[in-house]
PDB file of C-alpha atoms in Angstrom:
ATOM      1  CA  GLY W 156     -15.623   0.964  11.618  1.00 46.00           C
ATOM      2  CA  SER W 157     -13.344   0.469   8.672  1.00 59.00           C
ATOM      3  CA  THR W 158      -9.839   1.878   8.896  1.00 57.00           C
ATOM      4  CA  CYS W 159     -10.062   3.032   5.309  1.00 58.00           C
ATOM      5  CA  ALA W 160     -12.617   4.231   2.818  1.00 61.00           C
ATOM      6  CA  SER W 161     -12.104   3.060  -0.728  1.00 66.00           C
ATOM      7  CA  GLY W 162     -11.974   5.967  -3.133  1.00 71.00           C
ATOM      8  CA  SER W 163     -11.678   8.566  -0.389  1.00 76.00           C
ATOM      9  CA  ALA W 164      -9.483  11.584  -1.093  1.00 83.00           C
ATOM     10  CA  GLU W 165      -8.826  12.033   2.630  1.00 88.00           C
ATOM     11  CA  PRO W 166      -6.000  10.384   4.581  1.00 91.00           C
ATOM     12  CA  ALA W 167      -7.041   7.404   6.714  1.00 90.00           C
ATOM     13  CA  PRO W 168      -7.728   8.593  10.282  1.00 92.00           C
ATOM     14  CA  ALA W 169      -6.027   5.504  11.747  1.00 92.00           C
ATOM     15  CA  LEU W 170      -2.786   6.271   9.903  1.00 94.00           C
ATOM     16  CA  LEU W 171      -2.917   9.932  10.901  1.00 95.00           C
ATOM     17  CA  ALA W 172      -3.428   8.866  14.535  1.00 96.00           C
ATOM     18  CA  MET W 173      -0.227   6.799  14.265  1.00 96.00           C
ATOM     19  CA  GLY W 174       1.654   9.921  13.164  1.00 97.00           C
ATOM     20  CA  VAL W 175       1.978   9.015   9.482  1.00 96.00           C
ATOM     21  CA  PRO W 176       2.270  12.217   7.388  1.00 96.00           C
ATOM     22  CA  PRO W 177      -0.826  12.939   5.242  1.00 95.00           C
ATOM     23  CA  ASP W 178       1.067  12.666   1.935  1.00 94.00           C
ATOM     24  CA  ILE W 179       2.338   9.217   2.908  1.00 94.00           C
ATOM     25  CA  CYS W 180      -1.158   8.205   4.087  1.00 92.00           C
ATOM     26  CA  LEU W 181      -2.457   8.907   0.592  1.00 90.00           C
ATOM     27  CA  ALA W 182       0.160   6.583  -0.916  1.00 88.00           C
ATOM     28  CA  THR W 183      -0.536   3.523   1.227  1.00 90.00           C
ATOM     29  CA  VAL W 184      -1.928   0.151   0.228  1.00 88.00           C
ATOM     30  CA  ARG W 185      -4.047  -1.883   2.616  1.00 87.00           C
ATOM     31  CA  LEU W 186      -4.061  -5.664   2.328  1.00 90.00           C
ATOM     32  CA  SER W 187      -6.444  -7.923   4.192  1.00 93.00           C
ATOM     33  CA  LEU W 188      -5.400 -11.494   4.846  1.00 95.00           C
ATOM     34  CA  GLY W 189      -7.293 -14.350   6.381  1.00 97.00           C
ATOM     35  CA  ILE W 190      -6.742 -17.839   7.670  1.00 97.00           C
ATOM     36  CA  LEU W 191      -7.329 -19.294   4.199  1.00 98.00           C
ATOM     37  CA  ASN W 192      -4.507 -17.298   2.576  1.00 98.00           C
ATOM     38  CA  THR W 193      -1.347 -19.285   1.884  1.00 98.00           C
ATOM     39  CA  MET W 194       2.258 -18.163   2.223  1.00 98.00           C
ATOM     40  CA  ASP W 195       2.577 -18.587  -1.551  1.00 98.00           C
ATOM     41  CA  GLU W 196      -0.240 -16.050  -2.036  1.00 98.00           C
ATOM     42  CA  VAL W 197       1.365 -13.632   0.422  1.00 97.00           C
ATOM     43  CA  ASN W 198       4.752 -13.982  -1.276  1.00 98.00           C
ATOM     44  CA  ASP W 199       3.165 -13.546  -4.709  1.00 98.00           C
ATOM     45  CA  ALA W 200       1.403 -10.357  -3.581  1.00 97.00           C
ATOM     46  CA  ALA W 201       4.627  -8.997  -2.065  1.00 96.00           C
ATOM     47  CA  ASN W 202       6.577  -9.744  -5.241  1.00 98.00           C
ATOM     48  CA  ARG W 203       3.938  -8.124  -7.441  1.00 97.00           C
ATOM     49  CA  ILE W 204       3.845  -4.993  -5.281  1.00 96.00           C
ATOM     50  CA  ALA W 205       7.653  -4.790  -5.275  1.00 97.00           C
ATOM     51  CA  GLU W 206       7.698  -5.061  -9.080  1.00 98.00           C
ATOM     52  CA  VAL W 207       5.154  -2.256  -9.470  1.00 95.00           C
ATOM     53  CA  VAL W 208       7.175  -0.068  -7.093  1.00 93.00           C
ATOM     54  CA  ARG W 209      10.348  -0.743  -9.124  1.00 96.00           C
ATOM     55  CA  ARG W 210       8.559   0.209 -12.348  1.00 96.00           C
ATOM     56  CA  MET W 211       7.086   3.365 -10.838  1.00 92.00           C
ATOM     57  CA  ARG W 212      10.445   4.444  -9.444  1.00 92.00           C
ATOM     58  CA  SER W 213      12.237   3.840 -12.735  1.00 95.00           C
ATOM     59  CA  SER W 214       9.609   5.801 -14.660  1.00 93.00           C
ATOM     60  CA  GLN W 215      10.099   8.749 -12.293  1.00 87.00           C
ATOM     61  CA  ASN W 216      13.886   8.543 -12.596  1.00 75.00           C
ATOM     62  CA  PRO W 217      14.788   7.452 -16.139  1.00 66.00           C
ATOM     63  CA  THR W 218      18.532   7.633 -15.372  1.00 67.00           C
ATOM     64  CA  GLY W 219      18.202   5.269 -12.359  1.00 55.00           C
TER      65      GLY W 219
END
């Protein structure tokens, strides 16, 4: 079965089984990659995620 359920309000059982705390489980992002993905696409996704994280952190801490 799938390791996640899109839109579910419950933590992913696979993450819980690995010992990830429930609150962290609810804040995870799952990416699926395949043989046709390029390193440029992977790097672009990583950069975009990092930028969103920076924005979210700065909005939570306006003095940071």
